[in-house]
C-alpha cells in the first residue's frame, strides 16, 4: 500500500489573529514495506504531518492519496483509512480507559465491527507481537507499569491489523530496556511486512532502524534520503539544531585529525570496524 | 482544532482607558451598575444606562461587533422572556390568539426586560474583555479580603479561579489530542443517537479525568516544593494601586446611579412622554 502526499500545506486557525503555518508545500511518497524515519526539531510540524496521513486533520491545501485515492474525496471511509494506517500517538498510554487490558486492546477491533472471535484473535496476535504476558489481559490497565502500558497502547493499534504503522516517539520516557524492547518489536513488525514511519528525536535509533529519512524544519521538508546521505550533510543538520549519531561525530573528528576513516558511519559496530581497518593500514604506532 | 470555539471570559488585548483601570474599580463599577440596572424602571433610566454602556464600549476600543457576537447565546432566552411578558401581563388588549391575550403593557414591559438583558450582558462582558484573568482574580481577592475575617477563604478562592482559568486551554488541547487518539482507534464521536453519543464520550472522559487528576497532583506538589502555604503574609509581583482615574470612573458611575434612582422616585414606572 502506498501513501502519496502532494503539495500539502496546513494553516492552524486560518483567518484569525493567531493564524500559524504548520506545514508548507510538503510532498513525498511512502512505498510498500519501507521503514521511514521522520525527524526535525520541536515545533517543525512532525505531529501535524502524521495526523494528515490518517485523515485526523484536513489539509488547507494539497492532497493525501492512499493507494492513489484522495482520502478526502467523497465515498472514502475515514474509518477504513484509519484502520489501514495505524497511528500511535506520543505517550499513547494516556489514551487507555477500559476496565481491563483485554477490553482496551479490543476497543479498536470492536469499533471496526469485528465479531467476538475475530476480536479475540486479533487481541491475541497483538499481545504476542508486543510481548505482553497473557495473565495481564484480565488486569486493570491502571495497575501496570509505564513500559507495560505503552505496549498495551501499541497493541491497541496493532489489533486493528494496520498495513502502515505510524509511531510518534514510541520510546519517549521509557528506560533503556523498555526502549530497546519497543524498538525491537517495531523492527520485527517491519520484517513481517508492515510499512513503518517512525517519528523520533533520537538520531541513533533513526540511523540504526530506518532505510530512509525525512527531515522537517519549520513546516517544510528539507531533506529526503538514505540515513548515510542525510547525516553526512553536516551543515544542513547542524543548522537546524539536530545532531547526527554520536559515532558519526566521532568519525568526523577523527578525520579532522588525519585518520582516513569513512565519514558516513552510522552505528557503533561500523565505527569499530572502520577504526580497526584504519589501524591495520597505519600500524599500531599511531596510538 | 477544538480550542478555536467560543471561550467564556475572552480577553481583548489592547490599550485603552478602560483596560488601564484598576480591576477592583472595574469590579465595583460592575456591581453598582448591575444593581442600578434593576433599580431603573422607566424610559429615562434605560436611556442613561444605555448611553453609559455605549460610552464605556467606545472608551474601551473593543469592537462593537465582538459584543454583539457575545449576545448570540442569549437570543433565545430574550425572545422567550419577551413572549412571556407580552402574553401574561394584564392591560389593554393588542391582539388575541385563542386564550392568549397580548397586551400593550406587556409589549412595553417585554421590550424593557429585553433591553435590560442586552445592556447587562454588554456591560459585564466589557469587564472580562478589558481585564486579563490574572488581574481579575487579583482584584476579586482584594475585594473579598474583608470577608476573610468571617471565614471566607478569599485568597484560596482567587487562587482556585486563577488555576482553573490557566488550565482551560491545557485541558482543551488534551481533549483534542485524546479525541484524535481514539479516532485513530476507530472511535466515532459524531454519529448515533443521544445515548450512543453519550457512551462514545467514555473513551474521552476517562483519560481526560485521569490526566486532570494527575496534573492537579503534580501542580500541588510543585507549589509545595516552592513553599506555597496559602495567602497569609503573601505579597504580589504586581501590586494593585488605585489612581485618580479609577476614582473618577467610580464617581461617574455613582452620579449616574443617583440620577437613575432619582428618576425612579420622580417618575415611577412610566412610559416615555411620546407614548403616554
XYZ file of C-alpha atoms in Angstrom:
563
model
C 0.000 0.000 0.000
C 1.382 3.400 -0.906
C 0.789 6.847 0.576
C 1.372 9.873 -1.567
C 1.498 13.334 -0.036
C 1.203 16.070 -2.639
C 1.914 19.778 -2.001
C 0.440 19.511 1.475
C 0.040 22.748 3.416
C -1.676 23.257 6.728
C -2.556 26.503 8.470
C -3.887 26.434 12.031
C -6.671 28.891 12.919
C -6.770 30.310 9.413
C -8.188 33.813 9.234
C -7.672 34.668 12.901
C -5.036 36.704 14.683
C -3.277 33.534 15.812
C -3.042 32.037 12.330
C 0.036 29.797 12.114
C 1.630 27.989 9.198
C 2.317 24.456 10.354
C 3.206 22.856 7.022
C 4.179 24.406 3.708
C 4.122 22.526 0.414
C 5.232 19.110 1.663
C 5.444 16.308 -0.915
C 6.717 12.733 -0.611
C 5.682 9.166 -1.332
C 5.754 6.201 1.010
C 6.160 2.881 -0.768
C 5.036 -0.505 0.463
C 7.396 -2.057 3.021
C 9.557 0.985 3.708
C 10.933 1.914 7.135
C 10.980 5.697 7.231
C 12.315 7.972 9.936
C 10.736 11.399 10.335
C 12.965 13.845 12.175
C 13.009 17.542 12.906
C 13.265 19.880 15.870
C 10.326 20.518 18.225
C 7.607 22.514 16.503
C 8.751 21.610 13.000
C 5.370 20.107 12.093
C 6.040 16.382 12.518
C 2.914 15.694 14.549
C 0.789 17.823 12.223
C 2.125 15.919 9.238
C 1.376 12.445 10.588
C -2.142 13.490 11.595
C -2.778 14.175 7.933
C -1.787 10.661 6.939
C -4.849 9.039 8.516
C -7.274 11.884 7.995
C -7.359 13.375 11.504
C -6.510 16.750 10.034
C -7.763 18.083 6.746
C -5.151 19.774 4.554
C -5.581 23.504 3.996
C -4.328 22.782 0.506
C -2.799 19.775 -1.209
C -3.836 16.141 -1.105
C -3.078 12.880 0.645
C -3.513 9.860 -1.639
C -3.748 6.356 -0.244
C -3.400 3.772 -2.994
C -3.991 6.581 -5.456
C -7.276 7.726 -3.912
C -7.648 11.127 -2.243
C -8.730 10.337 1.326
C -10.898 13.452 1.463
C -12.828 12.670 -1.714
C -16.459 11.578 -1.445
C -17.215 7.988 -0.557
C -13.909 7.271 1.148
C -14.379 5.784 4.626
C -12.015 7.532 7.001
C -12.543 4.697 9.451
C -11.105 2.283 6.918
C -8.182 4.658 6.250
C -7.525 4.824 9.981
C -7.561 1.040 10.175
C -5.086 0.700 7.313
C -2.804 3.426 8.643
C -2.377 2.824 12.353
C -1.278 5.948 14.200
C 0.310 5.578 17.623
C 0.325 8.941 19.400
C 3.065 10.183 21.668
C 2.572 8.849 25.222
C -0.210 6.547 23.982
C -0.684 5.139 27.482
C -2.672 8.304 28.243
C -5.469 7.171 25.942
C -6.101 3.930 27.850
C -9.522 3.893 29.552
C -11.093 0.430 29.737
C -11.515 -1.718 32.828
C -9.246 -4.488 31.641
C -6.222 -4.639 29.382
C -8.084 -7.014 27.076
C -11.004 -4.608 26.608
C -8.667 -1.740 25.913
C -6.770 -3.571 23.205
C -10.135 -4.732 21.830
C -11.512 -1.169 21.586
C -10.235 -0.664 18.032
C -11.322 -4.021 16.616
C -14.783 -3.638 18.198
C -15.169 -0.195 16.664
C -14.440 -1.785 13.320
C -17.279 -4.230 13.890
C -15.240 -7.424 14.236
C -17.057 -10.491 15.561
C -16.165 -11.624 19.131
C -13.993 -14.431 17.733
C -12.151 -12.056 15.422
C -11.675 -9.603 18.307
C -10.268 -12.389 20.465
C -7.937 -13.489 17.684
C -6.582 -10.024 16.834
C -6.063 -9.123 20.514
C -4.125 -12.352 20.999
C -1.975 -11.704 17.924
C -1.250 -8.131 19.010
C -0.422 -9.273 22.534
C 2.155 -11.706 21.203
C 3.784 -9.119 18.954
C 4.329 -6.633 21.773
C 5.340 -9.386 24.193
C 2.740 -8.823 26.881
C 2.138 -11.587 29.462
C -1.151 -13.350 28.933
C -2.250 -13.034 32.569
C -2.049 -9.236 32.307
C -5.031 -9.224 29.937
C -7.526 -9.538 32.775
C -5.879 -6.862 34.925
C -6.808 -3.193 35.090
C -4.553 -1.130 32.813
C -4.094 1.364 35.635
C -2.159 -1.255 37.652
C 0.533 -1.676 35.002
C 3.953 -0.078 34.809
C 4.727 2.659 32.267
C 6.525 0.329 29.884
C 3.792 -2.295 30.025
C 1.092 0.313 29.493
C 2.905 1.633 26.448
C 2.849 -1.875 24.997
C -0.867 -2.179 25.698
C -1.438 1.051 23.792
C 0.657 -0.048 20.817
C -1.148 -3.412 20.858
C -4.431 -1.488 20.703
C -3.418 -0.138 17.305
C -1.854 -3.399 16.095
C -5.066 -5.263 16.880
C -6.697 -3.388 14.005
C -4.247 -5.075 11.592
C -2.825 -1.904 10.063
C -0.824 -2.075 6.854
C 1.129 1.052 7.721
C 2.205 1.868 11.263
C 2.998 5.471 12.169
C 4.590 5.968 15.580
C 5.186 9.330 17.258
C 8.168 8.985 19.615
C 7.236 5.452 20.702
C 10.198 5.209 23.075
C 9.870 8.621 24.758
C 10.097 8.461 28.525
C 10.980 4.752 28.705
C 14.065 3.350 30.404
C 16.830 1.890 28.155
C 15.458 -1.635 28.486
C 11.894 -0.617 27.653
C 13.236 1.457 24.807
C 15.129 -1.402 23.248
C 12.186 -3.771 23.606
C 9.707 -1.484 21.927
C 12.073 -0.644 19.084
C 12.947 -4.311 18.543
C 9.213 -5.014 18.363
C 8.793 -2.370 15.716
C 11.688 -3.839 13.757
C 10.078 -7.284 13.930
C 6.818 -5.811 12.680
C 8.576 -4.228 9.765
C 10.206 -7.540 8.908
C 6.758 -9.147 8.908
C 5.806 -6.816 6.063
C 4.323 -3.715 7.708
C 5.361 -0.296 6.441
C 6.675 1.817 9.328
C 7.014 5.560 9.777
C 8.926 6.416 12.934
C 8.969 9.931 14.371
C 11.928 10.308 16.682
C 14.329 12.700 18.307
C 16.890 10.003 18.792
C 19.243 10.018 15.817
C 20.914 6.754 16.875
C 17.572 4.958 16.656
C 16.659 6.504 13.335
C 20.098 5.798 11.852
C 20.001 2.226 13.060
C 16.457 1.276 12.031
C 15.389 3.378 9.074
C 16.123 2.937 5.390
C 15.060 6.436 4.558
C 14.890 9.706 6.472
C 12.624 12.699 6.043
C 13.767 15.927 7.685
C 11.165 18.560 8.540
C 12.160 22.043 9.517
C 9.741 24.900 10.128
C 6.996 23.123 8.218
C 8.994 22.348 5.098
C 10.592 19.102 4.002
C 14.279 19.964 3.695
C 15.819 16.532 3.161
C 14.646 13.120 1.982
C 17.122 10.285 1.529
C 19.052 7.369 2.984
C 20.473 7.926 6.510
C 24.023 7.979 5.162
C 23.189 10.761 2.728
C 21.237 12.828 5.228
C 23.576 12.583 8.199
C 26.668 13.468 6.174
C 25.042 16.753 5.162
C 26.858 18.221 8.108
C 25.932 21.879 7.607
C 22.265 21.192 6.970
C 21.875 19.006 10.047
C 23.770 21.436 12.292
C 21.913 24.480 11.007
C 18.522 23.141 12.142
C 19.779 22.205 15.582
C 19.841 18.428 15.159
C 22.777 16.169 15.867
C 23.892 13.171 13.826
C 24.561 9.961 15.799
C 27.462 10.292 18.251
C 29.554 7.771 16.336
C 29.238 9.802 13.137
C 30.564 12.825 15.017
C 33.463 10.770 16.398
C 34.377 9.695 12.859
C 34.175 13.258 11.646
C 36.549 14.383 14.423
C 38.949 11.519 13.662
C 39.080 12.580 10.021
C 39.877 16.131 11.104
C 42.868 14.665 12.949
C 44.120 12.957 9.845
C 42.607 9.490 10.130
C 41.349 8.148 6.858
C 38.141 6.642 8.273
C 34.892 6.797 6.317
C 32.620 9.652 7.332
C 29.272 8.003 6.658
C 29.434 5.619 9.604
C 26.116 5.296 11.400
C 26.448 2.564 14.027
C 28.982 1.789 16.711
C 29.729 -1.613 15.133
C 30.534 0.027 11.816
C 32.725 2.577 13.583
C 34.602 -0.173 15.368
C 35.309 -1.939 12.050
C 36.438 1.299 10.448
C 38.862 2.161 13.240
C 40.285 -1.369 13.155
C 40.702 -1.173 9.385
C 42.453 2.154 9.744
C 44.737 0.900 12.469
C 45.582 -2.047 10.266
C 46.767 0.152 7.439
C 48.517 2.737 9.562
C 50.064 0.401 12.052
C 49.865 0.462 15.819
C 52.383 3.288 16.071
C 49.585 5.807 15.863
C 48.233 5.158 19.330
C -8.785 22.426 16.489
C -11.289 22.333 19.302
C -9.831 25.348 21.035
C -10.940 27.579 18.159
C -14.501 27.625 19.567
C -16.071 30.344 21.682
C -14.456 30.915 25.052
C -16.205 32.405 28.068
C -14.491 35.415 29.515
C -12.467 36.202 26.427
C -9.882 38.931 26.897
C -9.464 41.514 24.138
C -5.903 42.779 24.455
C -5.430 46.432 23.520
C -4.542 49.674 25.249
C -7.375 51.895 26.405
C -8.521 53.855 29.428
C -10.896 51.064 30.388
C -8.127 48.470 30.122
C -5.853 50.522 32.340
C -8.392 50.924 35.147
C -7.731 49.108 38.390
C -9.545 45.739 38.322
C -11.042 46.459 41.765
C -12.543 49.669 40.455
C -13.944 47.825 37.463
C -15.486 45.072 39.554
C -17.005 47.646 41.891
C -18.407 49.641 38.975
C -19.880 46.465 37.531
C -21.627 45.586 40.777
C -23.038 49.116 41.169
C -24.125 49.116 37.541
C -25.937 45.788 37.828
C -27.880 46.937 40.892
C -28.773 50.227 39.233
C -29.883 48.464 36.091
C -32.507 46.602 38.110
C -33.471 49.684 40.109
C -34.182 51.670 36.953
C -37.733 51.083 35.785
C -38.516 53.859 33.331
C -37.570 55.159 29.939
C -35.018 57.681 31.237
C -33.203 55.072 33.313
C -32.734 52.844 30.268
C -31.647 55.795 28.180
C -28.974 56.768 30.716
C -27.651 53.263 31.402
C -27.636 52.538 27.664
C -25.644 55.671 26.875
C -23.297 54.929 29.781
C -22.649 51.458 28.338
C -22.037 52.835 24.846
C -19.562 55.395 26.175
C -17.699 52.658 28.042
C -17.593 50.477 24.919
C -16.284 53.399 22.911
C -13.587 54.172 25.503
C -12.535 50.506 25.708
C -11.790 50.281 21.948
C -13.472 46.860 21.919
C -15.190 46.435 18.535
C -18.972 46.621 18.885
C -19.196 43.597 16.593
C -17.493 41.467 19.224
C -20.031 42.468 21.878
C -22.928 41.768 19.566
C -21.486 38.337 18.849
C -21.468 37.757 22.600
C -25.237 38.347 22.646
C -25.968 35.447 20.323
C -26.271 32.785 23.041
C -28.987 34.732 24.893
C -31.203 35.476 21.888
C -33.432 32.518 22.712
C -33.815 33.457 26.390
C -34.628 37.026 25.365
C -37.347 36.048 22.910
C -38.779 33.640 25.456
C -38.991 36.199 28.288
C -40.381 38.828 25.954
C -43.097 36.453 24.779
C -43.999 35.596 28.374
C -44.311 39.286 29.225
C -46.370 40.147 26.176
C -48.941 37.425 26.835
C -49.048 37.291 30.620
C -49.209 40.966 31.619
C -52.715 42.315 32.206
C -53.683 45.523 30.360
C -55.332 46.806 27.197
C -55.513 44.072 24.560
C -53.330 44.328 21.451
C -54.485 41.084 19.808
C -55.679 37.664 20.867
C -54.686 34.099 19.880
C -57.156 31.666 21.412
C -56.974 32.080 25.170
C -53.692 34.035 24.899
C -54.116 37.793 25.186
C -51.270 40.034 24.038
C -51.254 43.390 25.789
C -49.657 46.747 25.084
C -48.362 46.984 28.646
C -46.855 43.544 28.199
C -45.150 44.618 24.993
C -43.595 47.609 26.728
C -42.509 45.527 29.702
C -41.078 42.791 27.499
C -39.208 45.377 25.496
C -37.668 46.872 28.619
C -36.724 43.470 30.028
C -35.015 42.575 26.748
C -33.198 45.883 26.731
C -32.125 45.328 30.316
C -30.690 41.907 29.418
C -28.792 43.314 26.434
C -27.291 46.132 28.496
C -26.437 43.724 31.298
C -24.621 41.261 29.030
C -22.791 44.016 27.143
C -21.597 45.764 30.275
C -20.480 42.675 32.144
C -18.711 41.210 29.092
C -16.879 44.503 28.909
C -15.352 43.636 32.282
C -13.853 40.339 31.081
C -12.985 41.763 27.670
C -10.881 44.543 29.154
C -9.409 42.784 32.189
C -6.952 39.909 31.921
C -7.888 36.842 34.007
C -4.915 37.387 36.318
C -5.910 40.993 37.023
C -9.488 39.920 37.522
C -8.678 37.310 40.157
C -6.220 39.659 41.873
C -8.932 42.283 42.067
C -11.503 39.794 43.284
C -9.150 38.645 46.010
C -8.737 42.186 47.280
C -12.458 42.810 47.241
C -13.163 39.580 49.127
C -10.378 40.179 51.632
C -12.552 41.915 54.248
C -14.747 38.806 54.251
C -11.828 36.621 55.312
C -12.440 37.946 58.859
C -15.679 35.951 58.901
C -14.007 32.859 57.471
C -14.294 33.335 53.690
C -11.070 31.963 52.166
C -10.530 34.937 49.844
C -7.029 34.100 48.690
C -7.850 30.440 48.148
C -10.921 31.279 46.062
C -8.865 33.633 43.900
C -6.075 31.075 43.528
C -8.565 28.388 42.518
C -10.025 30.698 39.891
C -6.582 31.565 38.535
C -5.641 27.901 38.265
C -8.959 26.962 36.688
C -8.611 29.685 34.065
C -4.999 28.743 33.448
C -5.925 25.133 32.728
C -8.844 25.686 30.352
C -6.622 25.824 27.243
C -4.478 22.951 28.507
C -7.491 20.728 29.013
C -8.966 21.685 25.652
C -5.704 20.744 23.981
C -5.600 17.495 25.875
C -9.202 16.687 24.978
C -8.355 17.343 21.341
C -5.366 15.021 21.497
C -7.179 12.178 23.251
C -10.100 12.518 20.853
C -7.756 12.157 17.903
C -6.022 9.189 19.530
C -9.374 7.436 19.995
C -10.463 8.343 16.468
C -7.281 6.639 15.300
C -8.664 3.555 17.016
C -11.895 3.827 15.079
C -13.910 5.738 17.702
C -16.801 7.767 16.335
C -17.835 10.902 18.226
C -20.178 12.338 15.647
C -22.904 9.899 14.676
C -25.546 7.906 16.504
C -28.411 8.864 18.807
C -28.048 10.695 22.115
C -27.362 7.560 24.156
C -24.770 6.270 21.703
C -23.084 9.650 21.636
C -23.004 9.903 25.413
C -21.499 6.422 25.532
C -18.887 7.359 22.967
C -17.641 10.058 25.328
C -16.410 7.499 27.871
C -13.136 6.882 25.976
C -12.581 10.642 26.002
C -13.655 11.469 29.549
C -11.881 8.699 31.441
C -8.393 9.573 30.156
C -9.163 13.281 30.496
C -10.117 12.896 34.160
C -7.158 10.645 34.869
C -4.807 13.236 33.435
C -6.565 16.176 35.116
C -6.152 14.475 38.496
C -2.537 13.685 37.737
C -1.924 17.290 36.734
C -3.609 18.596 39.887
C -1.444 16.319 41.972
C 1.741 17.426 40.233
C 0.778 21.082 40.467
C 0.101 20.788 44.204
C 3.462 19.125 44.643
C 5.252 21.783 42.604
C 3.555 24.558 44.592
C 4.526 22.971 47.878
C 8.078 22.488 46.676
C 8.187 26.249 46.254
C 6.876 26.737 49.798
C 3.342 27.818 48.890
C 1.237 27.762 52.048
C -1.782 29.925 51.353
C -2.443 33.614 51.390
C -1.250 34.793 54.781
C 1.639 37.240 54.560
C 1.943 36.688 50.833
C 2.988 39.618 48.647
C 2.316 40.115 44.951
C 4.511 40.728 41.977
C 2.104 43.359 40.646
C 0.674 45.417 43.470
C -2.686 46.932 42.611
C -2.853 50.677 43.048
C -5.890 52.925 42.724
C -5.161 56.042 40.693
C -7.061 59.240 40.159
C -8.728 57.921 37.011
C -10.149 54.968 38.963
C -11.854 57.300 41.422
C -13.152 59.427 38.552
C -14.666 56.315 36.943
C -16.317 55.231 40.191
C -17.601 58.764 40.769
C -19.106 58.845 37.274
C -20.877 55.566 37.977
C -22.200 56.847 41.296
C -23.523 60.050 39.683
C -25.266 58.002 37.013
C -26.742 55.766 39.710
C -28.061 58.757 41.631
C -29.785 60.009 38.512
C -31.428 56.629 37.861
C -32.632 56.440 41.461
C -33.970 59.995 41.153
C -35.955 59.121 38.012
C -37.437 56.108 39.774
C -38.647 58.253 42.676
C -39.704 61.170 40.497
C -41.433 59.395 37.601
C -42.030 55.810 38.722
C -42.651 53.082 36.160
C -43.872 55.233 33.282
C -43.504 55.178 29.523
C -41.650 57.829 27.559
C -43.690 61.041 27.103
C -44.487 60.394 23.455
C -46.019 57.001 24.175
C -48.274 58.037 27.047
